[in-house]
Every structure is written in structure tokens, then in C-alpha cells.
XYZ file of N, CA and C in Angstrom:
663
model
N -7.116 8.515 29.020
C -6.436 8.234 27.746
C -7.198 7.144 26.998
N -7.447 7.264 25.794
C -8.405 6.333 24.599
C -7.267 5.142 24.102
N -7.714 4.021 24.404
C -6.901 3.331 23.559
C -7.186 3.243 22.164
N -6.305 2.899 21.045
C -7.126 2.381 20.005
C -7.011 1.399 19.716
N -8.597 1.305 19.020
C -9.196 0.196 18.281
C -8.465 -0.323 17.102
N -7.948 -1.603 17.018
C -7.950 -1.960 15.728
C -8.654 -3.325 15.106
N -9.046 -3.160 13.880
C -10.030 -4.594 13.085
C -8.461 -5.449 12.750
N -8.617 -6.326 12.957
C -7.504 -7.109 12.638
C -7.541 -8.517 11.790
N -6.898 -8.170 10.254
C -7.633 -9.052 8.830
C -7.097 -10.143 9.714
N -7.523 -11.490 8.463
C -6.981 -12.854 8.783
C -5.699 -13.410 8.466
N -5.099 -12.298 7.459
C -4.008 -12.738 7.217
C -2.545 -12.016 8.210
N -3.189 -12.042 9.807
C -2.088 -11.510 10.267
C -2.145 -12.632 11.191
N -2.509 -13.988 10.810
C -2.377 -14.925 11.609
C -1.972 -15.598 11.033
N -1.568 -15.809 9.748
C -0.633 -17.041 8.899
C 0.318 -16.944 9.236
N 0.593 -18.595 9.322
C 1.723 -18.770 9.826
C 2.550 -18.341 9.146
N 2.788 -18.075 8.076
C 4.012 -17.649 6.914
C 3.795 -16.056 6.705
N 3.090 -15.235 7.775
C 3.462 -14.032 8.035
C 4.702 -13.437 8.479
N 5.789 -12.968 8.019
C 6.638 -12.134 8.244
C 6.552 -10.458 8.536
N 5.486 -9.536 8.114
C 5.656 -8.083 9.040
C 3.908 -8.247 9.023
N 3.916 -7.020 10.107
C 2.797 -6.569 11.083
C 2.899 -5.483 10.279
N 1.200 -4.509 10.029
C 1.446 -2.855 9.831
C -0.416 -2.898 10.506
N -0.706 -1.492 10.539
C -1.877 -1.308 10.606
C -1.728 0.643 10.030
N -3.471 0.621 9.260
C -3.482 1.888 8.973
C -4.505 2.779 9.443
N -4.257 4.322 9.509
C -5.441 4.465 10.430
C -7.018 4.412 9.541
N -7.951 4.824 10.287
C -9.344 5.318 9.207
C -9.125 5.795 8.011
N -10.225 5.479 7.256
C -10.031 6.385 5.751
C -9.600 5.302 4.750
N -8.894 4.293 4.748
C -8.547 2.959 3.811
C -9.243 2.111 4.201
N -9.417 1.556 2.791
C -10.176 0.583 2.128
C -9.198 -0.073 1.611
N -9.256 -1.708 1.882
C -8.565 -2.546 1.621
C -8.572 -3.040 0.178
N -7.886 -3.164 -0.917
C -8.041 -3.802 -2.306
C -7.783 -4.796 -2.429
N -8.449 -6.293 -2.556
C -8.308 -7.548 -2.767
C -7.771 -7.671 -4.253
N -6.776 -7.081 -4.695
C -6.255 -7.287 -5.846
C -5.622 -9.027 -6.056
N -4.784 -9.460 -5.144
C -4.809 -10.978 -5.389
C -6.018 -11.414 -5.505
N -7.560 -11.699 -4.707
C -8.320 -12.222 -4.709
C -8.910 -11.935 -6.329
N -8.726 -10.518 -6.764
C -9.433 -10.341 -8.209
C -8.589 -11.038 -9.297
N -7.171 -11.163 -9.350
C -6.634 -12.125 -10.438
C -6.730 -13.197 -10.050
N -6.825 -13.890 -8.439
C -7.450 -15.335 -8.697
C -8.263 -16.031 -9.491
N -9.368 -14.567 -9.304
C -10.567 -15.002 -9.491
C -11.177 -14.658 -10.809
N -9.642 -14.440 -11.709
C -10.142 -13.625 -13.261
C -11.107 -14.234 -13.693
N -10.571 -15.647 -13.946
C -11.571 -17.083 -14.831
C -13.019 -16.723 -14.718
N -13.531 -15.865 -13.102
C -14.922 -16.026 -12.916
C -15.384 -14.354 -13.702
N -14.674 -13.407 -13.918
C -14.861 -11.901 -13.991
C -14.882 -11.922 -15.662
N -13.752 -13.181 -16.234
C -14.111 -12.980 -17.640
C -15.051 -14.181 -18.188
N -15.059 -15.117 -17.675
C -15.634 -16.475 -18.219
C -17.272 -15.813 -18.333
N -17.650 -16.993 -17.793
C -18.989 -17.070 -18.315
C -20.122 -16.557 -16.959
N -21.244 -15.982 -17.565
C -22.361 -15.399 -16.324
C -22.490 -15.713 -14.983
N -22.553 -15.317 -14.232
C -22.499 -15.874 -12.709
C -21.361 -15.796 -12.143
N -21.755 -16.236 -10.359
C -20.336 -16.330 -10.134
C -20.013 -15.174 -9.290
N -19.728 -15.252 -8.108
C -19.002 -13.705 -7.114
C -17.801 -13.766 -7.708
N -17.787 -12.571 -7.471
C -16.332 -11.811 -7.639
C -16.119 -10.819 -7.085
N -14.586 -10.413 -6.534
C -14.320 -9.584 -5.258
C -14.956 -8.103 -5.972
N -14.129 -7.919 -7.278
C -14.907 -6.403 -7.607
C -16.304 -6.566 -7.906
N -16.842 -7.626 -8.290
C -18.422 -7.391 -8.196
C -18.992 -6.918 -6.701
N -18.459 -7.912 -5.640
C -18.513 -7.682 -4.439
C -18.497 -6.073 -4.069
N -17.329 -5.217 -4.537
C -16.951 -3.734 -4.348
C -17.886 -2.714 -4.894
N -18.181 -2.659 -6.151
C -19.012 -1.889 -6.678
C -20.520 -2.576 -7.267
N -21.181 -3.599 -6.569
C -22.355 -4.127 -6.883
C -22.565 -4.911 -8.195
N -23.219 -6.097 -8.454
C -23.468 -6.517 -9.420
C -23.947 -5.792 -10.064
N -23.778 -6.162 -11.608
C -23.799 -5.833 -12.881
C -25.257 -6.630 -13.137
N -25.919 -5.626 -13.935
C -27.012 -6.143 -14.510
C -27.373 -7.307 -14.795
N -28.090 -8.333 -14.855
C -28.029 -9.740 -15.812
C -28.150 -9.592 -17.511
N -28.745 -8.623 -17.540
C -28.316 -8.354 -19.310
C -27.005 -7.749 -19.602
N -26.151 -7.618 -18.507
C -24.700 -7.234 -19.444
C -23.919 -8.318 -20.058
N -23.867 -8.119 -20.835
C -23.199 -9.208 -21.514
C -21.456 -9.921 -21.348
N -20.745 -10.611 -21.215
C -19.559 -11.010 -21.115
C -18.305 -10.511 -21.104
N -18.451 -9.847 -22.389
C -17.489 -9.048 -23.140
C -17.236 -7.466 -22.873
N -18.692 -6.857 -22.060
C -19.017 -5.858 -21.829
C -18.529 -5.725 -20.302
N -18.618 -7.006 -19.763
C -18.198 -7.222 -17.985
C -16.285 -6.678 -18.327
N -15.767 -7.903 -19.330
C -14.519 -7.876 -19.224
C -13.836 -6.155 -19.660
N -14.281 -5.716 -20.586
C -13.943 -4.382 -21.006
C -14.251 -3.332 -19.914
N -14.911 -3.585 -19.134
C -15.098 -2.372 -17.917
C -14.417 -2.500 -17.294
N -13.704 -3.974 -16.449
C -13.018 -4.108 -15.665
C -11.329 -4.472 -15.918
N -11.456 -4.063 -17.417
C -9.897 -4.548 -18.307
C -8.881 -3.827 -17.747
N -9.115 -2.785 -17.389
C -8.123 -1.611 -16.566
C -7.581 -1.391 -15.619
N -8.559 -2.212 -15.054
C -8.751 -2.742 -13.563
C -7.785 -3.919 -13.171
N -7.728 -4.525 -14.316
C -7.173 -5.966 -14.243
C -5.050 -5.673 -14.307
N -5.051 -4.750 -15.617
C -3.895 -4.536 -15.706
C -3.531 -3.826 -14.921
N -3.645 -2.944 -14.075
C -3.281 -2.042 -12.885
C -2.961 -3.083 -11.503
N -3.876 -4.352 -11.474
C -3.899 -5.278 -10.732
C -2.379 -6.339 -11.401
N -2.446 -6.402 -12.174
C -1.292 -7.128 -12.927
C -0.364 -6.589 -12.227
N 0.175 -5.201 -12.449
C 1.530 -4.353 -11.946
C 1.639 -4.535 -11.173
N 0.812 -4.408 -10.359
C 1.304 -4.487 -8.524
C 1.470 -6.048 -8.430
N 0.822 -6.854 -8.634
C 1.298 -8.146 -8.718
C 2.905 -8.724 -8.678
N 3.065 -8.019 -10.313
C 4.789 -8.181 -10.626
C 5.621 -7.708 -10.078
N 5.082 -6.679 -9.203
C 6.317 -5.742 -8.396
C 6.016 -6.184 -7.383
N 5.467 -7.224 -6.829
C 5.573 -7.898 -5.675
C 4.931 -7.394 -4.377
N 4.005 -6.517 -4.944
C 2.814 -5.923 -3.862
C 2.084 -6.774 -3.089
N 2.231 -6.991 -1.730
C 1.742 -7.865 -0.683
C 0.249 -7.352 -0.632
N -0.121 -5.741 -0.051
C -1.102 -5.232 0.093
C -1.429 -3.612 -0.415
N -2.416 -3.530 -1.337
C -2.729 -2.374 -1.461
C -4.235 -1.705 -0.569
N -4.255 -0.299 -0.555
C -5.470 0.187 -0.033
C -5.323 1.708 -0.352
N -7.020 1.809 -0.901
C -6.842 3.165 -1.343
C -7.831 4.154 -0.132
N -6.915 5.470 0.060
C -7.446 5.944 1.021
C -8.442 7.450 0.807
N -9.315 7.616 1.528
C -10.430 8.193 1.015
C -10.292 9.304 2.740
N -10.199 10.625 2.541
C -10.050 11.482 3.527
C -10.584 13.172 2.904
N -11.722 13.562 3.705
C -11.732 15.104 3.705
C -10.920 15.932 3.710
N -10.739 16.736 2.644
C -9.994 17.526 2.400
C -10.087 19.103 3.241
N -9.212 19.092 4.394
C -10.822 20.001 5.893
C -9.723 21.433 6.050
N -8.776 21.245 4.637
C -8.124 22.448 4.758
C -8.029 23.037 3.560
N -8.877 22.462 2.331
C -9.120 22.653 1.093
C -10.503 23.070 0.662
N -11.439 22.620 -0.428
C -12.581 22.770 -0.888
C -13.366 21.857 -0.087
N -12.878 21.036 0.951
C -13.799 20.088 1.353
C -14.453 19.035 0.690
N -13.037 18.235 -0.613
C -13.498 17.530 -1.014
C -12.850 16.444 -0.898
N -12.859 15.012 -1.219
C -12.746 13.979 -0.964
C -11.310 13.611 -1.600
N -10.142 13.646 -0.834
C -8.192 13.230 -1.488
C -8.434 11.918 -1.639
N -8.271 11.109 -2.997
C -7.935 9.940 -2.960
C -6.030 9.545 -2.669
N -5.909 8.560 -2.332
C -4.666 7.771 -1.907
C -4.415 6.388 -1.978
N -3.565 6.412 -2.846
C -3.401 4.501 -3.111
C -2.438 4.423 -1.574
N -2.370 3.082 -1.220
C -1.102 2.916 -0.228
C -0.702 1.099 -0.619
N 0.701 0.966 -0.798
C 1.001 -0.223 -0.911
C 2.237 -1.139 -0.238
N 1.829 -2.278 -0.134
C 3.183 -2.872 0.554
C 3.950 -3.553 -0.315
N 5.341 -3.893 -0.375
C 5.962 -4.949 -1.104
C 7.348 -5.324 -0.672
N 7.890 -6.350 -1.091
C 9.050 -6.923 -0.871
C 10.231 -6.030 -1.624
N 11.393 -6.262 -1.516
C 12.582 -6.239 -2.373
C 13.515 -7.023 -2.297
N 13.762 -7.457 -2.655
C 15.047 -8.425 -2.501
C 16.344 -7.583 -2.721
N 17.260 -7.490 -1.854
C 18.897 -6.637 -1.838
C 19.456 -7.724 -1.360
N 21.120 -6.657 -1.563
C 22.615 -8.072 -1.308
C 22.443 -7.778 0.009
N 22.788 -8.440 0.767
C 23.124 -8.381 2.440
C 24.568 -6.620 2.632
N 23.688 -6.271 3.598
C 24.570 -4.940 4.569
C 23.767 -4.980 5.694
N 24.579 -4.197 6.686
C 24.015 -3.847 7.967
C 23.010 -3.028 7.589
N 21.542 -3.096 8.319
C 20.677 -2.583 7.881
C 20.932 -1.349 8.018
N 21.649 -0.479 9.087
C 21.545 0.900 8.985
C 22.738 1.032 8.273
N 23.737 0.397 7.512
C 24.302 1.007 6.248
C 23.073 1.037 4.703
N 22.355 -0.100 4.547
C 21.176 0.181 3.827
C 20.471 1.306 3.666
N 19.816 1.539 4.995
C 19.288 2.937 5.298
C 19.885 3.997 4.645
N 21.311 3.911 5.468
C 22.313 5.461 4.188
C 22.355 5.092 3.056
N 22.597 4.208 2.995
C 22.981 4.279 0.943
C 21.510 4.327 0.058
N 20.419 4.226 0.499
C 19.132 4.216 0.345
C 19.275 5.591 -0.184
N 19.094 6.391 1.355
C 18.937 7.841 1.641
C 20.064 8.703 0.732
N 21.512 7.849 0.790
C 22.357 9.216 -0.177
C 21.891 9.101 -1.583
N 21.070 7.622 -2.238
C 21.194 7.886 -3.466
C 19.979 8.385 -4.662
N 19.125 9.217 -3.493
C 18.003 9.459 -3.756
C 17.907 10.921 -4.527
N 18.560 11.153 -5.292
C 19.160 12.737 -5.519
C 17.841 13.842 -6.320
N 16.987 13.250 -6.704
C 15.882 13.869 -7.356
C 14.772 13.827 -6.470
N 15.029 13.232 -5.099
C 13.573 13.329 -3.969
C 13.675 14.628 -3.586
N 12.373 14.945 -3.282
C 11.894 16.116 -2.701
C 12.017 16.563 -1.150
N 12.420 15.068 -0.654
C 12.585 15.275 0.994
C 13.432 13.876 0.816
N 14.159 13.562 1.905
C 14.672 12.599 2.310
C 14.690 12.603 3.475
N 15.200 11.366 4.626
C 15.445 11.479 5.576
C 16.177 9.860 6.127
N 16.517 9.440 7.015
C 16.989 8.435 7.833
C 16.082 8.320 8.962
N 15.650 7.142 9.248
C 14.188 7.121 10.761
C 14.832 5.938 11.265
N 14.735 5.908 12.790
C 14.995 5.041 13.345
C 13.955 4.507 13.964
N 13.240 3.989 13.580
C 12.065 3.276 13.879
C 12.354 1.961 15.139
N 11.070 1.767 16.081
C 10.676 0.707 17.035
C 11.879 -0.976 15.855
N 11.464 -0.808 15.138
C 11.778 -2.294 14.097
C 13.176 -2.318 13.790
N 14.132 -0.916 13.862
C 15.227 -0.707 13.305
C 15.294 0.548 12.283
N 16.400 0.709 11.498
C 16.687 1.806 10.191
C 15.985 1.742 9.317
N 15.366 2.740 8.756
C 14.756 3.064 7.616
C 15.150 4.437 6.926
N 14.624 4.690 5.822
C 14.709 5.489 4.925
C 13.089 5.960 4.480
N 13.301 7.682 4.242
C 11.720 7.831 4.202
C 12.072 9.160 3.050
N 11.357 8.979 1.632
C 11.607 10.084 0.758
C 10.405 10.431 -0.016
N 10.450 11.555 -0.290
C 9.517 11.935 -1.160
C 9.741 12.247 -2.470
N 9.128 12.084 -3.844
C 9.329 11.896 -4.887
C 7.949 12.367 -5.698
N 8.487 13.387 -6.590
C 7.288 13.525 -7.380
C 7.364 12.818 -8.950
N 6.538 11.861 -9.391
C 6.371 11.134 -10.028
C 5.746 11.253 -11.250
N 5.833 12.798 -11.437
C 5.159 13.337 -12.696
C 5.879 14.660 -12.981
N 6.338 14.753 -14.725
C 6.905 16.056 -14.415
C 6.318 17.269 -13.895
N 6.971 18.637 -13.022
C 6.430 19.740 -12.345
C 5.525 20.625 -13.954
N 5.744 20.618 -15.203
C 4.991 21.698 -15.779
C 3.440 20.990 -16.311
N 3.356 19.758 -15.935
C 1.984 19.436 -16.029
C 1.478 20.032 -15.459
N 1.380 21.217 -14.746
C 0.305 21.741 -13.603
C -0.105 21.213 -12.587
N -0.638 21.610 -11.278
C -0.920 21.288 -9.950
C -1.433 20.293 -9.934
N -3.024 20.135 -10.816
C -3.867 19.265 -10.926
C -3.256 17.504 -11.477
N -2.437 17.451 -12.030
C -1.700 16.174 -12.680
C -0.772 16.004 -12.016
N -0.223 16.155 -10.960
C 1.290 15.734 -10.613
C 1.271 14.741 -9.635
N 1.695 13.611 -9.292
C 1.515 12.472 -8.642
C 2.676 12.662 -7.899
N 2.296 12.435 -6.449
C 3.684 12.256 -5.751
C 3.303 11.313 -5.191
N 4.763 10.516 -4.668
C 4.888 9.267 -3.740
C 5.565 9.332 -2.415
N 5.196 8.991 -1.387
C 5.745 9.053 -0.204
C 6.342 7.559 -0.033
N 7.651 7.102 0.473
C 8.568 5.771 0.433
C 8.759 5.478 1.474
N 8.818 4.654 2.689
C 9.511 4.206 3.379
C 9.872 2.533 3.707
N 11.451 2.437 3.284
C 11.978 1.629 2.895
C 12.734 1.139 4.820
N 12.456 -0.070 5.038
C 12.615 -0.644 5.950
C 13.383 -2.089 5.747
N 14.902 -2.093 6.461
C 15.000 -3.437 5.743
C 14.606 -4.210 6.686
N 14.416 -5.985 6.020
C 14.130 -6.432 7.362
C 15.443 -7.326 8.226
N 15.001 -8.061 9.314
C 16.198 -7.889 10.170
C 17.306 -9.295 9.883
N 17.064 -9.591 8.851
C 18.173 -10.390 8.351
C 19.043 -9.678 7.004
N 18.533 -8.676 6.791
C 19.251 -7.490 5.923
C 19.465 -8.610 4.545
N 18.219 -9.234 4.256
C 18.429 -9.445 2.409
C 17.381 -9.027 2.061
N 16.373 -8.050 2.288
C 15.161 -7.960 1.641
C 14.596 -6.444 2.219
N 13.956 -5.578 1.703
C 13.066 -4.608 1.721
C 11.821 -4.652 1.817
N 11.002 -3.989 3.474
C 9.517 -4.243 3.132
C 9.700 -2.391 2.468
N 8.779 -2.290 1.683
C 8.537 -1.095 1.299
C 7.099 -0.651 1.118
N 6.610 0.089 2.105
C 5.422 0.995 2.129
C 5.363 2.393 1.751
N 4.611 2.429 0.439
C 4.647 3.550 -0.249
C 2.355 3.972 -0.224
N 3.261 5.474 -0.651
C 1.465 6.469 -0.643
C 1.709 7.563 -1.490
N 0.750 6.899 -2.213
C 0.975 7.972 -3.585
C -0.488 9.378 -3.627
N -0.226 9.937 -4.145
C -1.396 11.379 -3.697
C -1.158 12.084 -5.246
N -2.361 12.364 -5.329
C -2.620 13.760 -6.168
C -2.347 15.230 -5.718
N -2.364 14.871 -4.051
C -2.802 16.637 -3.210
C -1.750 17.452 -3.398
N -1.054 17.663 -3.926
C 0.374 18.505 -3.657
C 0.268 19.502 -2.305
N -0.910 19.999 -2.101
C -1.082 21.103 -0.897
C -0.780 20.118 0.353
N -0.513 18.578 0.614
C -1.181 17.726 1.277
C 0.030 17.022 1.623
N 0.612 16.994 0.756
C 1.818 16.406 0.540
C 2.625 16.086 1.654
N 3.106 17.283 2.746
C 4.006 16.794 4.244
C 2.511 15.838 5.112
N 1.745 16.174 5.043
C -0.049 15.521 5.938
C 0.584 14.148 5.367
N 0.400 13.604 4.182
C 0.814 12.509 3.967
C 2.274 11.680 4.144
N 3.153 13.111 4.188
C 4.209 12.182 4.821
C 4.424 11.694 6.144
N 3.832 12.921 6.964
C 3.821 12.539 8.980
C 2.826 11.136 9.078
N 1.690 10.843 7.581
C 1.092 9.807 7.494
C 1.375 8.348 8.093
N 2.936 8.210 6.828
C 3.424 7.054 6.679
C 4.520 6.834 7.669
N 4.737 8.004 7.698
C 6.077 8.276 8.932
C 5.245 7.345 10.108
N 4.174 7.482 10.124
C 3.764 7.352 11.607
C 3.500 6.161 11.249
N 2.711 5.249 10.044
C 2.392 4.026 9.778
C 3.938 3.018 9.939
N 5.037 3.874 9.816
C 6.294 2.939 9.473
C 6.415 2.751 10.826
N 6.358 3.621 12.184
C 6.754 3.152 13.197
C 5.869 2.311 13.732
N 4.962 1.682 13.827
C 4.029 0.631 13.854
C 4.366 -0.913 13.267
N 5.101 -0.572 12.739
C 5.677 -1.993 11.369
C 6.425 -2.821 12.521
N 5.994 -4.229 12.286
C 7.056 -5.349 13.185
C 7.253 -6.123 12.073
N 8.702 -7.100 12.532
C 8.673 -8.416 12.260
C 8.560 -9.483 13.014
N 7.806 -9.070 14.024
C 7.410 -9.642 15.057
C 5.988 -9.349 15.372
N 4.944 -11.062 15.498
C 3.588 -10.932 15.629
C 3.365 -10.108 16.602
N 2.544 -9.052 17.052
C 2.374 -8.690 18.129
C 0.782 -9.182 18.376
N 0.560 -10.090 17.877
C -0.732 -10.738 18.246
C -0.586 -11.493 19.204
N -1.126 -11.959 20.840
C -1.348 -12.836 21.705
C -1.104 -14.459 21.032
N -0.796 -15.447 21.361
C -0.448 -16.463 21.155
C -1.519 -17.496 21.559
N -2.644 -17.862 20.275
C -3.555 -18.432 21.094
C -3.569 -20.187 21.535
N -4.170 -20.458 22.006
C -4.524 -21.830 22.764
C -4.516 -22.517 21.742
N -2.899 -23.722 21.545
C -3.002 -24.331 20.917
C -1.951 -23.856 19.348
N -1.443 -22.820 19.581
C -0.246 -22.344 18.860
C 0.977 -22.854 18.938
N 1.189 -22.937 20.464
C 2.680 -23.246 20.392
C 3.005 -24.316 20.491
């Protein structure tokens, strides 16, 4: 039997960590906090790292300022949103398509908070799950961590055609003092792909702690 491997970032050792996740191959991590930190350096003046310079290679030395900020303006406000909605971590996932044309499915995946009134978490779970009336799937999971809720939602109307329709995969986990929601969502273009991505997250949610499962090193406690 293979164990697996996992790379394990730095921020699963802060102390002011509250949940654990890991995802499999195929994601790429998005330093979206690190890029609005670091706007001042992406719009200001020449020079200077920056995480998306870092991602897609420096930019010429003759591009000019204004020309940096307008390429990456889109970039910035997409980074804004997830910000405000309280996105801990995004990563977009990159996988062969090995039952299609054999081409490359992109996939955003994101984490975030919610803040709710206090209930028993598995009354959360149901009232989650009954009031979801336009999802495409629903369900109730009883996950390693406790109750969750796991739905699918298409996020674009159906007569745009195959090619435009965005769906989202949800799973809503409360955590174990029942005032807050971690919520890990995966959004897809694939419609053919669509359950692949839900057994995805399904499987990423049972992995989720609020508890480090990292070793306790020398000098922690």
C-alpha cells in the first residue's frame, strides 16, 4: 500500500490557524493576498518582485507603468472579490481531460469563512441542505470533522449553451463551535465533468480538520 505524499505550505503552522485541508495534484496555489499586498509594487513605479510577476515572468523593461497596471487590472479586481467575501485560499486547477478531447479543464477552488447565528451543527447542515431549492444535487455528509452540506449549482443560465455555463460545487462545513462556516467551493466550465468534480471535493471535505494534524514540534508546547 502507497502512502501519500503531501508538500505542506507554511501557513499550516500559524499559530492562528484554525482548519487543515489538502488538495490532490493538478492545483496551483494563487497568492491573491500576497498580490493586493503587494499592489503599491505592481502599480507604482519600475522594479520590484511581485507575486504575479513571479507567476507569469517578468515583463519587459520597456513596458511602461500604465501598460503593467492595465494588464493586470482584471486580475486585481477578481483578486478584490475574493478578498471581500472572505476567501482564505484560492487555487486554480489544471487536469486532462482523458475522457474528452484531451484537453486541459481549468478549475478555480476556494476557501472562506461565514459567519452564522449559533445551531447544532447538524441542524445547520439540514437547514443548509433544505434551503437549497435551485441546486442541481444536494446532499447531507457526515464527514471525519462532523455535518456538512454538499450542493451543486449551476451559476449561469442553462440556454447559454454547453460551452458558457459555470457550475459550482459547495461544501459547507460548520465549524465546531457552530458560529461560523468554512466553505470550500470548485467552480468548472466541464459540464460533462461535473459529478468527477463533485466525488472531487466530496473527498477534499473529508480531509478538512479543526484540528492540526501536524506533529508538535520541539519547543511548541
Amino acid at each position: 500500500m502507497n502512502s501519500a505524499t503531501f508538500a505542506i505550505d507554511s501557513s499550516a503552522r500559524r499559530r492562528d490557524a484554525d482548519i487543515w485541508f489538502a488538495l490532490p495534484a493538478g492545483f496551483l496555489p494563487l497568492p491573491f493576498k500576497e498580490v493586493l499586498d503587494a499592489r503599491n509594487v505592481l502599480e507604482g513605479a519600475d522594479g520590484g518582485e511581485h507575486p504575479l510577476l513571479q507567476l507569469v515572468g517578468e515583463l519587459d523593461a520597456s513596458e511602461r507603468r500604465q501598460e503593467r497596471g492595465a494588464l493586470f487590472a482584471p486580475v486585481l479586481r477578481a483578486f478584490d472579490v475574493l478578498a471581500c467575501s472572505g476567501v482564505l485560499h484560492c487555487s486554480m486547477g489544471l487536469h486532462l481531460d482523458d475522457e474528452g478531447n484531451g484537453g486541459v479543464l481549468p478549475s478555480l477552488f476556494t476557501l472562506s469563512w461565514r459567519q452564522i447565528a449559533w445551531a447544532p451543527r447538524n441542524v445547520i447542515a439540514a437547514r443548509l441542505a433544505a434551503g437549497l431549492h435551485e441546486a442541481l444535487h444536494v446532499e447531507v455528509l457526515e464527514l471525519p470533522c462532523g455535518p456538512a452540506c454538499l450542493a451543486v449549482t449551476r451559476l449561469s443560465p442553462p440556454d447559454v449553451g454547453v460551452a458558457g455555463q459555470l457550475f459550482q460545487i459547495a461544501v459547507h462545513v460548520p465549524y465546531p463551535d457552530a458560529t461560523k462556516l468554512a466553505v470550500l467551493t470548485l467552480a468548472t466550465t466541464a459540464a460533462h465533468r461535473v459529478d468527477d468534480y463533485r466525488d472531487l471535493l466530496r473527498a477534499t471535505a473529508r480531509i478538512v480538520t479543526f484540528e492540526s494534524p501536524l506533529p508538535v514540534e520541539r519547543g511548541e508546547v
